[in-house]
Short mmCIF file of C-alpha atoms and ligand atoms in Angstrom, two decimals:
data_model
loop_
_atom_site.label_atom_id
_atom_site.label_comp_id
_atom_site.label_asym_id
_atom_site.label_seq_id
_atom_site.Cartn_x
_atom_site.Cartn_y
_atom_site.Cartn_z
CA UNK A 14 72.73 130.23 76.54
CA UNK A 15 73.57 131.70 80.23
CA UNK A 16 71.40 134.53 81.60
CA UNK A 17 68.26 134.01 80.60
CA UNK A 18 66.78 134.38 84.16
CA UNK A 19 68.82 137.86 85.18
CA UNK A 20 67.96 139.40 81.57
CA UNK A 21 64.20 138.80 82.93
CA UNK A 22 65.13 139.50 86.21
CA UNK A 23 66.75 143.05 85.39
CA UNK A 24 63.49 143.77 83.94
CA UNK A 25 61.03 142.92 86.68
CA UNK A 26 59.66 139.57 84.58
CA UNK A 27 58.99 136.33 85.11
CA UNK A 28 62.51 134.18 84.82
CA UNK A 29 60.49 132.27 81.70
CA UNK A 30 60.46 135.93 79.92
CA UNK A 31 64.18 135.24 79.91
CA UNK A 32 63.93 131.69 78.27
CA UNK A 33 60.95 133.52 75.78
CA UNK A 34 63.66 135.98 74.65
CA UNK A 35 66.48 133.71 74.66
CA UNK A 36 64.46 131.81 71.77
CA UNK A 37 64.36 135.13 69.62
CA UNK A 38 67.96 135.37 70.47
CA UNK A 39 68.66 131.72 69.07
CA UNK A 40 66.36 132.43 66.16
CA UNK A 41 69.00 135.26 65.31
CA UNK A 42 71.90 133.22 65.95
CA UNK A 43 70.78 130.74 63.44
CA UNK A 44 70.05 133.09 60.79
CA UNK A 45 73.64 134.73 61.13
CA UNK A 46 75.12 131.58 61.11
CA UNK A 47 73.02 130.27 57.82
CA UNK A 48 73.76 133.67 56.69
CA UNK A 49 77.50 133.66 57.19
CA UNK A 50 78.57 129.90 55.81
CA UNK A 51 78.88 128.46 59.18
CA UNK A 52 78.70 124.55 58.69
CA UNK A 53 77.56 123.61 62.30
CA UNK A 54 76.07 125.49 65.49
CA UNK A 55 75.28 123.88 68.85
CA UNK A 56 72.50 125.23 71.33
CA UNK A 57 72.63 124.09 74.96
CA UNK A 58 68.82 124.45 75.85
CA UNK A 59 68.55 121.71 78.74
CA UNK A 60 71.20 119.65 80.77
CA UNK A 61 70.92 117.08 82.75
CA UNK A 62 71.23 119.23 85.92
CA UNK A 63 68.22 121.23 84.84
CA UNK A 64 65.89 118.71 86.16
CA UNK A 65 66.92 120.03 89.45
CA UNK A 66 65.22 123.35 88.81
CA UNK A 67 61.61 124.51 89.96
CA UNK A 68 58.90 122.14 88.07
CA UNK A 69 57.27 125.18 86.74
CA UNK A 70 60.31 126.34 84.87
CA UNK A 71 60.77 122.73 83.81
CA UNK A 72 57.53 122.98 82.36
CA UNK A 73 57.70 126.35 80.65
CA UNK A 74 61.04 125.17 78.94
CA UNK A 75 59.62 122.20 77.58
CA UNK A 76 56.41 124.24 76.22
CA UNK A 77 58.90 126.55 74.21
CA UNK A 78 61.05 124.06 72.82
CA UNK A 79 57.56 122.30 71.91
CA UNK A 80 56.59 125.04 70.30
CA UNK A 81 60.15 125.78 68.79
CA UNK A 82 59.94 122.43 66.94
CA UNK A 83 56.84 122.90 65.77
CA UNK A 84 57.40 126.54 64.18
CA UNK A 85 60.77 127.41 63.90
CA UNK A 86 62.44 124.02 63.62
CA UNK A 87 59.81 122.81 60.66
CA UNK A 88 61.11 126.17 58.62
CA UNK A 89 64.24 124.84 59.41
CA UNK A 90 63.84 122.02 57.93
CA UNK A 91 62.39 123.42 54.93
CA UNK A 92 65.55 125.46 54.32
CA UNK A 93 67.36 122.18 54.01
CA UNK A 94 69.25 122.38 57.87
CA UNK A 95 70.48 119.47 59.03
CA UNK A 96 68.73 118.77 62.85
CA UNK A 97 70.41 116.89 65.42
CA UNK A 98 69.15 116.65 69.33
CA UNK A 99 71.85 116.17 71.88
CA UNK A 100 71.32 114.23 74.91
CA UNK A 101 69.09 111.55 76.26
CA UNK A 102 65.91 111.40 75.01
CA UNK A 103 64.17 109.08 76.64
CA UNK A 104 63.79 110.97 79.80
CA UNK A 105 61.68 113.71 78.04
CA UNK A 106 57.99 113.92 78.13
CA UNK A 107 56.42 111.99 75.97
CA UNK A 108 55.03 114.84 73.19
CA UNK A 109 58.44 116.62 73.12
CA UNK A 110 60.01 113.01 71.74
CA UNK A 111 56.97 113.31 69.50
CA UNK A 112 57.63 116.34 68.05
CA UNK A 113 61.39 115.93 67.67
CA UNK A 114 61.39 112.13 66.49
CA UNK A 115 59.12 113.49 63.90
CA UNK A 116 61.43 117.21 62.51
CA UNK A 117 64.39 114.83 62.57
CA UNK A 118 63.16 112.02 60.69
CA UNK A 119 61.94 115.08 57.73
CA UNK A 120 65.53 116.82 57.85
CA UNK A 121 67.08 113.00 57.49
CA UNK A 122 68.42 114.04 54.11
CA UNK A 123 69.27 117.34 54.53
CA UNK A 124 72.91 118.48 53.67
CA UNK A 125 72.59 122.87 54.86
CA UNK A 126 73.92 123.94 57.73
CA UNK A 127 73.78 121.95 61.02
CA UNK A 128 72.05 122.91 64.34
CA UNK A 129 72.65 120.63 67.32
CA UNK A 130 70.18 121.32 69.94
CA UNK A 131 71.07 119.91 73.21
CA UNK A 132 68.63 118.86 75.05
CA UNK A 133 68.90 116.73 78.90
CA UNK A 134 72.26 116.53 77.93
CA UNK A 135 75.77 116.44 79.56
CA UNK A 136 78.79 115.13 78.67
CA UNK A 137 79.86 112.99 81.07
CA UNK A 138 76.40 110.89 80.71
CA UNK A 139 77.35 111.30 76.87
CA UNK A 140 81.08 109.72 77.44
CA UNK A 141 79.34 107.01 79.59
CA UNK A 142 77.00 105.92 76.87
CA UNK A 143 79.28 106.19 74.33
CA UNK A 144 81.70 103.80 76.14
CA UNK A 145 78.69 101.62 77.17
CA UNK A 146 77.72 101.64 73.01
CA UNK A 147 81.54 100.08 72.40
CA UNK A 148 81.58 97.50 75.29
CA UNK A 149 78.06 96.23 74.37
CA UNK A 150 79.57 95.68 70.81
CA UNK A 151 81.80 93.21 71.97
CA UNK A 152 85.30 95.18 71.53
CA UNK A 153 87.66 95.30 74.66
CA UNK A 154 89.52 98.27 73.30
CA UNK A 155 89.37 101.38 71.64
CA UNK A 156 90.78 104.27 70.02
CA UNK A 157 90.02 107.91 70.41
CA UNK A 158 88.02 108.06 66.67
CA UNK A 159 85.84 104.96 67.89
CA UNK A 160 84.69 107.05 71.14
CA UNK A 161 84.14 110.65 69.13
CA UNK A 162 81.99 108.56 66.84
CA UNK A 163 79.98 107.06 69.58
CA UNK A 164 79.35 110.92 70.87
CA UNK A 165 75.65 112.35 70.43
CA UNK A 166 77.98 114.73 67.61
CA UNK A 167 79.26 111.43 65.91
CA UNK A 168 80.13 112.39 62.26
CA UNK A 169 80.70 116.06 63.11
CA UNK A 170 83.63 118.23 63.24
CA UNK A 171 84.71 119.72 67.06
CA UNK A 172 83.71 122.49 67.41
CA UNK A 173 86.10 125.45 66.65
CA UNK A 174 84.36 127.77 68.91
CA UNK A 175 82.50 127.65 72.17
CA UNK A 176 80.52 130.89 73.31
CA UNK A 177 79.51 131.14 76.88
CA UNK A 178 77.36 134.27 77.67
CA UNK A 179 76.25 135.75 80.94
CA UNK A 180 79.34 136.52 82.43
CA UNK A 181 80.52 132.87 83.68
CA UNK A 182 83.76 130.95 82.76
CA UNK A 183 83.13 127.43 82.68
CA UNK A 184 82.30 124.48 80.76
CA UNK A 185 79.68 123.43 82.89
CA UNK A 186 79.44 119.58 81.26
CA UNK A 187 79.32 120.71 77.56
CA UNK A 188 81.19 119.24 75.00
CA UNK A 189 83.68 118.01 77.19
CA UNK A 190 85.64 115.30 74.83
CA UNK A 191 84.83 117.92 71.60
CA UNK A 192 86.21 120.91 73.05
CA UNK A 193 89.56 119.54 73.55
CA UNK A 194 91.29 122.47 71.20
CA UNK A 195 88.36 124.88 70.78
CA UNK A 196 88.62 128.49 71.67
CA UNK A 197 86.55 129.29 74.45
CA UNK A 198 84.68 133.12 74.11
CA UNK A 199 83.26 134.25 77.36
CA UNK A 200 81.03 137.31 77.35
CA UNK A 201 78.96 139.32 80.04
CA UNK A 202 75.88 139.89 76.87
CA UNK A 203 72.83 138.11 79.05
CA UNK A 204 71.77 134.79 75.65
CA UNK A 205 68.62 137.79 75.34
CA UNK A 206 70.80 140.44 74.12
CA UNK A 207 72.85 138.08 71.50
CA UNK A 208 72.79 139.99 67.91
CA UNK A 209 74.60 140.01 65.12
CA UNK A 210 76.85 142.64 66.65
CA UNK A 211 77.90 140.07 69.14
CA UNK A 212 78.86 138.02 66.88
CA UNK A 213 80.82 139.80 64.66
CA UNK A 214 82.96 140.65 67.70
CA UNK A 215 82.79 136.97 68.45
CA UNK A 216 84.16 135.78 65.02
CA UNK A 217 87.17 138.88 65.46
CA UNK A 218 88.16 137.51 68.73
CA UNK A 219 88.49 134.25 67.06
CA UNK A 220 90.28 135.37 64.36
CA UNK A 221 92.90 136.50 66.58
CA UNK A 222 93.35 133.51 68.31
CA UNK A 223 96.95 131.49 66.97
CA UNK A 224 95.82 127.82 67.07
CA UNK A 225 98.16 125.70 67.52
CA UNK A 226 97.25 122.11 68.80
CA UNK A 227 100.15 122.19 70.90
CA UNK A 228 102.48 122.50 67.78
CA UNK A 229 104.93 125.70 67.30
CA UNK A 230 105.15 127.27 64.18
CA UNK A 231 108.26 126.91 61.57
CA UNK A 232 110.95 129.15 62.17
CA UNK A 233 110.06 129.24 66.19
C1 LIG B 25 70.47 129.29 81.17
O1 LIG B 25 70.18 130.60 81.66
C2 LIG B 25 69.45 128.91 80.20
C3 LIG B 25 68.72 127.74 80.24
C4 LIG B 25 68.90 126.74 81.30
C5 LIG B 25 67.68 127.47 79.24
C6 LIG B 25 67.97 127.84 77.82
C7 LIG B 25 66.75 127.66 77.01
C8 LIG B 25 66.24 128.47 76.06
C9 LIG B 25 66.93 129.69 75.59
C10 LIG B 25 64.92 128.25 75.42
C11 LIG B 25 64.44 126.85 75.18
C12 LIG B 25 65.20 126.10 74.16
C13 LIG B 25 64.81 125.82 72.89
C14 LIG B 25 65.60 124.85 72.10
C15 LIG B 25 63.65 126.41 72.24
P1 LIG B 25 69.68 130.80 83.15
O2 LIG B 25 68.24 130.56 83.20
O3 LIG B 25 70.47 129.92 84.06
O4 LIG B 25 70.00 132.31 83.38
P2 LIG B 25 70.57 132.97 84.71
O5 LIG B 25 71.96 132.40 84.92
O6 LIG B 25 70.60 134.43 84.40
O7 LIG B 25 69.64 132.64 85.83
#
């Protein structure tokens, strides 16, 4: 969800104006993607290079995703969403676990569409643990299926599409194992701006895309 901070900044406000509007964004994201049938969407809110930003920023992140699972992410649950968190928990304060421990635990048996919010996350520290998970069970080998079910998205399809906004073209430490043969959009809309518009143009660029998992087709 990149350019948060220059969406604010372009308007004279605070970079946590950016982050306020970026929430409205993913609030529309959501509903197109309930709207439209789509069986799972990932958010990444926090990584685990964030810490590294000013405290105060920190702090106003945390508030709104506070107050995101207390508002939004309770009506999510009531529409039957399934809720996952990304990342490792353990390093967040103490009422976000609260709140999150508590919105996951009431979606447990929900079977709608999923949202995967990732939060101090990154995918290298998600490899690690995963690997970690399999040696501490004792096996001395495994197979590609053991370590995607070991992943924070354990149980979930890859995804088939990754977005990156705000104009950059990288991965930056999401999803690295996952997005092995995803399509990768990248688009100069600032995560504010994100409407249904943009993704309707999203799901046409995908559409054009010829996956083929390093096959050929028949005939070629
Ligand atoms: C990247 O843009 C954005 C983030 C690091 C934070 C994303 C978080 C939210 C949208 C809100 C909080 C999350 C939830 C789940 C409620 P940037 O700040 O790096 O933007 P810039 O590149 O323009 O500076």
């Amino acid at each position: 969800m990149d350019g948060n901070g220059r969406w604010a900044k372009k308007r004279l406000l605070p970079r946590k104006a950016g982050h306020k509007q970026g929430v409205e964004a993913m609030r529309r994201v959501v509903d197109w993607c309930d709207a439209h049938a789509i069986e799972c969407v990932t958010f990444y809110a926090f990584s685990t290079e964030n810490w590294q930003r000013p405290q105060e920023e920190i702090d106003a992140l945390f508030e709104l995703i506070d107050k995101f699972a207390d508002r939004e992410m309770q009506n999510y649950v009531s529409r039957g969403f399934r809720i996952r968190i990304l990342g490792d928990l353990t390093q967040l304060p103490p009422h976000t676990r609260e709140v999150l421990a508590k919105i996951i635990e009431q979606a447990r048996t929900n079977t709608g569409l999923c949202v995967n919010i990732a939060i101090n996350y990154g995918a290298r520290q998600e490899i690690v643990q995963a690997v970690n998970r399999i040696l501490r069970s004792g096996l001395r080998e495994i197979d590609a299926q053991m370590l995607s079910d070991c992943l924070y998205t354990g149980g979930q399809p890859d995804p088939d599409v990754i977005v990156r906004t705000g104009g950059e073209k990288r991965l930056s430490n999401f999803l690295l194992w996952q997005s092995a043969y995803s399509e990768l959009v990248y688009l100069d809309t600032y995560w504010p701006d994100m409407d249904d518009a943009a993704m309707e143009r999203i799901v046409a660029d995908y559409s054009s895309r010829d996956r083929r998992y390093g096959k050929i087709k028949r005939g070629e």
